[in-house]
Coordinates of C-alpha atoms in Angstrom, one line a residue:
Y1 CA 23.6 15.0 1.1
T2 CA 27.3 14.6 1.8
M3 CA 27.5 11.3 3.8
P4 CA 28.1 8.4 1.4
G5 CA 27.2 5.0 2.7
I6 CA 24.8 6.3 5.4
F7 CA 21.6 4.7 4.0
P8 CA 22.9 1.1 3.6
A9 CA 24.5 1.4 7.0
I10 CA 21.2 2.6 8.6
L11 CA 19.2 0.0 6.8
A12 CA 21.5 -2.7 8.0
L13 CA 20.7 -1.8 11.6
G14 CA 17.0 -2.4 11.2
G15 CA 14.4 -2.7 13.9
H16 CA 14.2 -0.2 16.8
Q17 CA 17.7 1.2 16.2
L18 CA 16.6 2.3 12.7
E19 CA 13.5 4.0 14.2
Q20 CA 15.5 5.8 16.8
L21 CA 18.1 7.1 14.3
S22 CA 15.4 8.2 11.8
T23 CA 14.3 10.9 14.2
T24 CA 17.7 12.3 15.0
R25 CA 18.5 15.8 13.6
V26 CA 21.2 14.6 11.2
M27 CA 19.1 11.7 9.8
R28 CA 16.0 13.9 9.4
Y29 CA 18.1 16.4 7.5
I30 CA 19.6 13.8 5.2
T31 CA 16.2 12.1 4.6
D32 CA 14.4 15.3 4.0
K33 CA 17.0 16.5 1.5
A34 CA 16.7 13.2 -0.3
I35 CA 12.9 13.1 -0.5
R36 CA 12.2 16.8 -1.0
K37 CA 14.1 17.2 -4.3
D38 CA 11.8 18.2 -7.1
R39 CA 12.4 15.1 -9.2
V40 CA 12.1 12.8 -6.2
F41 CA 8.9 14.2 -4.9
I42 CA 7.2 14.2 -8.2
V43 CA 8.2 10.5 -8.6
L44 CA 6.8 9.8 -5.2
M45 CA 3.5 11.5 -6.1
F46 CA 3.5 9.7 -9.4
D47 CA 3.8 6.4 -7.7
F48 CA 0.9 7.4 -5.3
F49 CA -1.4 8.3 -8.2
A50 CA -0.3 5.2 -10.1
S51 CA -1.4 3.0 -7.2
V52 CA -4.8 4.9 -7.2
F53 CA -5.3 4.3 -11.0
L54 CA -4.2 0.7 -10.7
L55 CA -6.9 0.1 -8.0
I56 CA -9.6 1.9 -10.0
G57 CA -8.7 0.1 -13.2
Y58 CA -8.8 -3.4 -11.6
R59 CA -12.1 -2.5 -9.9
L60 CA -13.6 -1.4 -13.2
S61 CA -12.4 -4.6 -14.9
I62 CA -14.3 -6.6 -12.2
E63 CA -17.5 -4.7 -12.9
F64 CA -17.1 -5.2 -16.7
V65 CA -16.6 -8.9 -16.2
L66 CA -19.9 -9.0 -14.2
N67 CA -21.9 -6.9 -16.7
Y68 CA -20.3 -7.7 -20.1
E69 CA -18.2 -10.9 -19.4
D70 CA -15.1 -9.1 -20.5
E71 CA -12.6 -7.0 -18.5
N72 CA -12.5 -4.3 -21.2
G73 CA -16.2 -3.6 -21.1
P74 CA -18.8 -3.4 -23.9
L75 CA -18.1 -4.8 -27.3
E76 CA -17.5 -1.5 -28.9
Y77 CA -14.6 -0.8 -26.5
R78 CA -12.9 -4.2 -26.4
D79 CA -10.6 -3.7 -29.4
R80 CA -9.1 -0.6 -27.7
N81 CA -8.3 -2.5 -24.5
F82 CA -8.4 0.6 -22.3
L83 CA -8.2 -1.2 -19.0
T84 CA -5.8 -4.0 -20.0
I85 CA -3.3 -1.6 -21.5
S86 CA -3.4 1.0 -18.7
T87 CA -3.3 -1.4 -15.8
N88 CA -0.6 -3.6 -17.3
G89 CA 1.5 -0.6 -18.2
I90 CA 1.3 0.8 -14.7
A91 CA 1.8 -2.6 -13.0
G92 CA 4.9 -3.3 -15.2
Y93 CA 6.4 0.0 -14.2
L94 CA 5.8 -0.6 -10.5
L95 CA 7.1 -4.1 -10.7
L96 CA 10.3 -3.0 -12.5
K97 CA 11.0 -0.5 -9.7
E98 CA 10.7 -3.2 -7.1
I99 CA 12.9 -5.6 -9.0
M100 CA 15.6 -3.0 -9.4
T101 CA 15.5 -2.1 -5.7
V102 CA 15.9 -5.7 -4.7
I103 CA 18.8 -6.3 -7.0
S104 CA 20.6 -3.1 -5.9
L105 CA 20.1 -4.0 -2.2
Y106 CA 21.2 -7.6 -2.7
L107 CA 24.4 -6.5 -4.6
T108 CA 25.2 -4.2 -1.8
S109 CA 24.6 -6.7 1.0
R110 CA 22.8 -10.0 1.2
T111 CA 21.5 -8.8 4.6
L112 CA 19.8 -5.8 3.0
G113 CA 18.3 -8.0 0.3
K114 CA 16.9 -10.5 2.8
R115 CA 15.7 -7.7 5.1
Y116 CA 13.8 -6.2 2.2
F117 CA 11.6 -9.3 2.0
K118 CA 11.0 -9.3 5.7
A119 CA 9.1 -6.0 5.5
P120 CA 5.3 -6.7 5.0
F121 CA 4.7 -3.8 2.7
N122 CA 7.6 -4.6 0.4
L123 CA 6.1 -8.0 -0.1
I124 CA 2.7 -6.5 -0.7
D125 CA 4.1 -4.1 -3.3
I126 CA 5.6 -6.9 -5.3
A127 CA 2.8 -9.4 -4.8
S128 CA 0.0 -7.0 -5.7
V129 CA 1.4 -6.0 -9.2
A130 CA 2.6 -9.6 -9.9
L131 CA -0.8 -11.1 -9.2
L132 CA -2.5 -8.4 -11.2
L133 CA -0.2 -9.1 -14.2
G134 CA -0.6 -12.8 -13.8
S135 CA -4.4 -12.9 -13.3
S136 CA -5.4 -10.2 -15.8
N137 CA -6.7 -12.8 -18.3
S138 CA -7.9 -15.5 -15.9
F139 CA -11.4 -14.4 -15.3
H140 CA -12.8 -16.8 -17.9
S141 CA -11.0 -19.9 -16.8
D142 CA -12.9 -22.9 -15.6
S143 CA -11.5 -22.9 -12.0
H144 CA -14.1 -20.4 -10.6
D145 CA -13.1 -20.9 -7.0
I146 CA -9.4 -20.3 -7.7
E147 CA -10.0 -17.3 -9.9
G148 CA -12.4 -15.8 -7.3
F149 CA -9.8 -16.2 -4.5
V150 CA -7.0 -14.7 -6.7
A151 CA -9.2 -11.8 -7.8
S152 CA -10.3 -11.0 -4.2
F153 CA -6.8 -11.4 -2.8
T154 CA -5.4 -9.1 -5.5
M155 CA -8.0 -6.5 -4.7
V156 CA -7.0 -6.6 -1.0
L157 CA -3.3 -6.3 -1.9
L158 CA -3.9 -3.3 -4.2
W159 CA -5.7 -1.5 -1.4
L160 CA -2.8 -2.3 1.0
R161 CA -0.4 -1.1 -1.6
L162 CA -2.2 2.2 -1.9
M163 CA -2.1 2.5 1.9
G164 CA 1.6 1.8 1.9
A165 CA 2.2 4.5 -0.7
F166 CA 0.2 7.0 1.4
K167 CA 2.0 6.2 4.7
I168 CA 5.2 7.9 3.4
L169 CA 3.3 11.2 3.0
N170 CA 1.1 11.3 6.1
S171 CA 2.5 10.7 9.5
S172 CA -0.9 10.1 11.2
F173 CA -1.9 7.5 8.6
S174 CA 1.6 5.9 9.0
L175 CA 0.9 5.6 12.7
F176 CA -2.4 3.7 12.2
L177 CA -0.8 1.4 9.5
Y178 CA 2.2 0.5 11.6
A179 CA 0.0 0.1 14.7
V180 CA -2.0 -2.6 12.9
V181 CA 1.2 -4.4 11.9
E182 CA 2.5 -4.2 15.5
V183 CA -0.8 -5.4 16.9
V184 CA -0.8 -8.4 14.6
K185 CA 2.7 -9.2 15.8
E186 CA 1.7 -8.9 19.4
I187 CA -1.4 -11.1 19.1
R188 CA -0.2 -13.8 16.7
W189 CA 0.2 -16.4 19.5
F190 CA -2.9 -15.3 21.2
L191 CA -4.8 -15.8 18.0
F192 CA -3.3 -19.3 17.7
F193 CA -4.6 -20.0 21.3
L194 CA -8.1 -18.6 20.4
I195 CA -8.3 -20.7 17.3
A196 CA -7.3 -23.8 19.2
A197 CA -10.0 -23.0 21.8
T198 CA -12.6 -22.6 19.1
F199 CA -11.6 -25.9 17.5
M200 CA -11.7 -27.6 21.0
F201 CA -15.3 -26.5 21.7
S202 CA -16.3 -27.3 18.1
D203 CA -15.1 -30.9 18.5
A204 CA -16.9 -31.0 21.9
A205 CA -20.2 -30.0 20.2
R206 CA -19.6 -32.5 17.4
T207 CA -19.0 -35.2 19.9
V208 CA -22.2 -34.5 21.7
V209 CA -24.5 -34.8 18.6
V210 CA -22.7 -37.9 17.4
A211 CA -22.8 -39.6 20.8
R212 CA -26.5 -38.9 21.2
G213 CA -27.4 -40.1 17.7
D214 CA -28.7 -36.7 16.7
C215 CA -27.1 -37.0 13.3
V216 CA -29.1 -40.2 12.7
N217 CA -32.4 -38.8 13.8
M218 CA -32.5 -35.3 12.1
E219 CA -36.2 -35.2 11.2
D220 CA -37.1 -32.8 14.0
D221 CA -34.5 -30.1 13.3
P222 CA -32.8 -30.9 10.0
E223 CA -31.7 -27.4 9.3
I224 CA -30.2 -26.8 12.7
M225 CA -28.5 -30.2 13.2
G226 CA -27.3 -30.2 9.6
E227 CA -24.5 -27.8 10.5
F228 CA -23.3 -30.0 13.3
C229 CA -23.6 -33.2 11.3
S230 CA -22.2 -31.9 8.0
D231 CA -19.5 -33.8 6.3
R232 CA -17.6 -30.6 5.6
L233 CA -14.5 -30.3 7.7
I234 CA -14.9 -26.8 9.1
A235 CA -18.7 -26.5 9.0
I236 CA -19.1 -26.7 12.7
N237 CA -16.1 -24.5 13.2
V238 CA -17.8 -21.8 11.2
V239 CA -20.8 -22.0 13.5
M240 CA -18.7 -21.6 16.6
Y241 CA -16.8 -18.7 15.0
A242 CA -20.2 -17.1 14.2
V243 CA -21.1 -17.4 17.9
L244 CA -17.7 -15.9 18.8
V245 CA -18.3 -12.7 16.7
G246 CA -21.9 -12.2 18.0
D247 CA -24.1 -14.3 15.7
V248 CA -25.6 -16.3 18.5
A249 CA -28.3 -18.7 17.5
L250 CA -29.5 -20.4 20.6
D251 CA -31.6 -22.9 18.7
Y252 CA -28.3 -24.6 17.7
F253 CA -27.5 -25.4 21.3
Q254 CA -30.8 -26.5 22.8
S255 CA -31.0 -30.0 21.6
S256 CA -29.7 -31.4 24.9
G257 CA -28.3 -30.5 28.2
A258 CA -24.8 -31.4 27.1
M259 CA -25.0 -28.9 24.2
I260 CA -26.2 -26.2 26.6
A261 CA -23.2 -26.9 28.8
V262 CA -20.9 -26.6 25.7
F263 CA -22.5 -23.3 24.8
I264 CA -22.1 -21.9 28.3
F265 CA -18.5 -22.8 28.7
F266 CA -17.6 -21.7 25.2
T267 CA -19.2 -18.2 25.5
F268 CA -17.7 -17.7 29.0
F269 CA -14.2 -18.8 28.2
C270 CA -13.8 -17.5 24.6
I271 CA -16.0 -14.4 24.6
I272 CA -15.9 -13.1 28.2
I273 CA -12.3 -14.0 29.1
L274 CA -10.3 -14.4 25.9
L275 CA -11.8 -11.5 23.9
N276 CA -11.3 -9.1 26.9
I277 CA -7.6 -10.3 27.0
L278 CA -7.4 -9.5 23.3
I279 CA -8.8 -6.0 23.8
A280 CA -6.2 -5.4 26.6
I281 CA -3.3 -6.6 24.3
I282 CA -4.5 -4.3 21.4
I283 CA -4.8 -1.3 23.7
S284 CA -1.4 -1.8 25.1
S285 CA 0.2 -2.4 21.6
Y286 CA -1.5 0.7 20.1
E287 CA -0.3 2.9 23.0
K288 CA 3.2 1.7 22.4
S289 CA 2.9 2.5 18.7
R290 CA 1.4 6.0 19.5
Q291 CA 4.4 6.8 21.7
R292 CA 6.6 5.8 18.7
A293 CA 4.6 7.8 16.1
N294 CA 7.5 10.0 15.0
E295 CA 9.9 7.0 14.9
L296 CA 7.5 5.0 12.8
F297 CA 7.0 7.8 10.3
G298 CA 10.7 8.5 10.2
R299 CA 11.4 4.9 9.5
A300 CA 9.0 4.9 6.6
R301 CA 10.7 7.9 5.1
V302 CA 14.2 6.6 5.7
E303 CA 13.3 3.3 4.0
Y304 CA 11.8 5.1 1.0
A305 CA 14.9 7.3 0.7
A306 CA 17.2 4.3 1.0
H307 CA 15.3 2.4 -1.7
L308 CA 15.3 5.5 -3.9
R309 CA 19.1 5.8 -3.6
A310 CA 19.5 2.1 -4.3
R311 CA 17.6 2.5 -7.6
E312 CA 19.3 5.7 -8.5
Q313 CA 22.8 4.2 -8.2
F314 CA 21.8 1.0 -9.9
L315 CA 20.7 3.0 -12.9
S316 CA 23.3 5.7 -12.8
P317 CA 26.3 5.5 -15.1
K318 CA 28.4 7.4 -12.5
E319 CA 30.5 5.6 -10.0
N320 CA 28.9 6.0 -6.6
S321 CA 29.8 4.6 -3.2
D322 CA 26.5 4.3 -1.4
F323 CA 25.2 1.1 -2.9
H324 CA 28.1 -0.7 -4.5
V325 CA 26.5 -1.7 -7.7
A326 CA 29.4 -0.4 -9.7
T327 CA 31.4 -3.4 -8.5
Y328 CA 29.0 -5.9 -10.0
V329 CA 27.2 -4.1 -12.9
P330 CA 29.2 -2.7 -15.8
R331 CA 28.7 0.9 -16.7
V332 CA 27.3 0.1 -20.1
A333 CA 24.7 -2.2 -18.5
R334 CA 23.7 0.6 -16.1
I335 CA 23.3 3.0 -19.0
F336 CA 21.0 0.5 -20.8
L337 CA 19.0 -0.1 -17.6
R338 CA 18.6 3.6 -17.1
L339 CA 17.2 4.1 -20.6
S340 CA 15.0 1.1 -20.1
Y341 CA 13.7 2.5 -16.9
V342 CA 13.0 5.9 -18.4
T343 CA 11.2 4.2 -21.3
V344 CA 9.0 2.1 -19.0
S345 CA 8.2 5.2 -16.9
L346 CA 7.1 7.1 -20.0
I347 CA 5.0 4.0 -21.0
A348 CA 3.4 4.1 -17.6
L349 CA 2.6 7.8 -17.9
A350 CA 1.1 7.1 -21.4
S351 CA -0.9 4.2 -19.9
I352 CA -2.4 6.5 -17.3
E353 CA -3.5 9.0 -19.9
Y354 CA -4.8 6.2 -22.1
G355 CA -6.8 4.8 -19.2
L356 CA -8.1 8.3 -18.4
F357 CA -9.3 8.6 -22.0
G358 CA -11.0 5.3 -21.7
A359 CA -12.7 6.4 -18.4
V360 CA -14.2 9.3 -20.3
Q361 CA -15.5 6.9 -22.9
F362 CA -17.0 4.7 -20.2
L363 CA -19.1 7.6 -18.9
H364 CA -21.4 6.9 -21.8
V365 CA -21.9 3.2 -20.8
D366 CA -25.5 2.5 -19.8
G367 CA -26.9 0.0 -17.5
S368 CA -24.5 0.1 -14.5
H369 CA -24.5 2.8 -11.9
I370 CA -21.3 1.4 -10.3
I371 CA -19.4 1.5 -13.7
Q372 CA -20.5 5.1 -14.2
S373 CA -19.5 6.1 -10.6
L374 CA -16.1 4.5 -10.9
S375 CA -15.6 6.2 -14.3
I376 CA -16.5 9.6 -12.9
F377 CA -14.1 9.0 -10.0
A378 CA -11.3 7.9 -12.4
V379 CA -11.8 11.1 -14.5
V380 CA -11.7 13.3 -11.4
V381 CA -8.5 11.7 -10.1
G382 CA -7.0 11.9 -13.6
V383 CA -7.8 15.6 -13.8
I384 CA -6.2 16.2 -10.4
F385 CA -3.2 14.1 -11.4
N386 CA -2.6 16.2 -14.6
A387 CA -3.2 19.5 -12.9
Y388 CA -0.9 18.5 -10.1
G389 CA 1.9 17.4 -12.4
I390 CA 1.7 20.5 -14.6
S391 CA 1.6 22.8 -11.6
F392 CA 4.5 21.1 -10.0
V393 CA 6.7 21.2 -13.1
C394 CA 5.8 24.9 -13.7
I395 CA 6.7 25.8 -10.1
S396 CA 9.9 23.8 -10.2
L397 CA 11.1 25.4 -13.5
F398 CA 10.2 28.9 -12.3
S399 CA 12.1 28.3 -9.1
R400 CA 15.2 27.3 -11.0
Y401 CA 14.9 30.2 -13.3
K402 CA 14.6 32.6 -10.4
R403 CA 17.7 31.2 -8.8
R404 CA 19.7 31.6 -11.9
N405 CA 18.3 35.0 -12.8
P406 CA 17.5 36.7 -9.5
D407 CA 17.1 40.2 -11.1
A408 CA 14.7 39.1 -13.8
D409 CA 11.3 40.9 -14.0
V410 CA 8.7 38.2 -13.8
E411 CA 6.0 39.8 -11.7
I412 CA 3.0 38.6 -13.7
L413 CA 4.4 35.1 -14.1
G414 CA 5.3 35.1 -10.4
R415 CA 1.7 35.8 -9.5
I416 CA 0.5 32.8 -11.6
I417 CA 3.1 30.6 -10.0
W418 CA 2.0 31.8 -6.5
V419 CA -1.6 30.7 -7.4
L420 CA -0.3 27.3 -8.5
Q421 CA 1.7 26.9 -5.4
L422 CA -1.2 27.9 -3.2
G423 CA -3.3 25.2 -5.0
L424 CA -0.6 22.5 -4.4
N425 CA -0.3 23.5 -0.7
L426 CA -4.1 23.2 -0.3
F427 CA -4.0 19.8 -1.9
H428 CA -1.2 18.7 0.4
Q429 CA -3.1 19.9 3.4
M430 CA -6.4 18.3 2.2
L431 CA -4.6 14.9 2.1
G432 CA -2.9 15.5 5.4
F433 CA 0.6 16.2 4.0
S434 CA 0.9 19.1 6.4
T435 CA 1.4 16.6 9.2
D436 CA 4.8 16.0 7.7
K437 CA 5.8 19.3 9.5
T438 CA 6.4 17.2 12.5
L439 CA 9.6 16.1 10.8
D440 CA 10.4 19.3 8.9
L441 CA 13.8 20.8 9.4
S442 CA 12.7 24.3 10.6
S443 CA 15.5 24.1 13.2
T444 CA 18.1 23.0 10.7
T445 CA 17.5 25.3 7.8
Q446 CA 20.7 27.0 8.6
L447 CA 22.5 23.9 7.4
E448 CA 21.2 24.3 3.9
S449 CA 22.9 26.4 1.3
S450 CA 20.8 29.1 -0.3
D451 CA 22.0 28.0 -3.8
D452 CA 21.4 24.3 -3.3
A453 CA 20.4 22.8 -6.6
S454 CA 18.0 20.4 -4.8
S455 CA 15.8 23.1 -3.3
D456 CA 12.1 22.3 -3.6
G457 CA 11.1 25.8 -4.6
G458 CA 9.1 26.6 -1.5
L459 CA 6.7 23.7 -1.7
T460 CA 5.3 22.4 1.6
I461 CA 5.8 18.7 1.7

């Protein structure tokens, strides 16, 4: 990487120009060199596994609240706080990374800082861990409706965070994820029109039953007319939406000829016409996204590489010129921040291992098949995480040793490393990482120096 300032300049373009540039030969080379460094890729995989553990831990805490009225499980495990410590440690690490990225981008350019918050998945990354940290002890509050909404919303954001972490590694998944985002953008005004039409026919149905006096004489069909005469604001809107998605109950609309007319016009206009328009819009938007598959995947990688460089230079005591944090942040402060970041990273790693130890203990919990299943899954993921990390470090160290000592006789050790590398490559292919080859630099390898210190040691990414 020998082009200072390229990442903030590319990020400043944004939009379609960023996507086009991300697939050019030079930009692919720069991005690939930034991401495929050993220390960078292991951090990327660590963040991916951290997102998995965070989701599992929060899911387990929900089940523990249901079965034991405490997020740390049965009474004999509560003092150890396996889930609270592990999830808070991981969430704190992820939140610190996002905060440092935002500050570095903002110090470089206010435009970059504002654009960071315009990206949906950046907001999801921050909101998911912030909500988890803020709601970890709120399950026993008196506001049950609020805590239920916050908990369910946090769970959705954690799933989206995991998907966002995976999109950087798998081009096919990246296409689906960005296609959904593009579809939502395309149909936002159509959805507003559909909602307005649904409210229009809901008001029409409400007007019919009130004008006929059906709400006064409900003895014949109290259950059916109760929905249309309810004093809840959106009760009748829910009924009309149920019809829209296929839950058609004809008994609701046979009280009079006027209600039958409302039903006929509503189903014809909203279901036959509007939903077919919606399908056409979605197909058109997805086709556009499919044609831009490489650009969307390239954009995800460029943004990750840019945020990575922003964090690196915010924490580095060296004077760098990519992101101009040296102008605003004293060198001593950056050294302190770097030590703090390393400390928090180690705490996050220890939190994962502590949570894994807790998951092994939870295997002995009786009475809930879901808790045992989640615990088994957590243990399996933890074993894969540790095996992956150890294998990756061994391969990286062996690769560096071979570069420095090309004549060394390490045949037996080389065979062991070959087995480890084969296992990592199989794991990459199992998760679809092999699809990254669509953006590999097979045609640009002549640009790389054979003694480049940032070589990935032959790993397929």
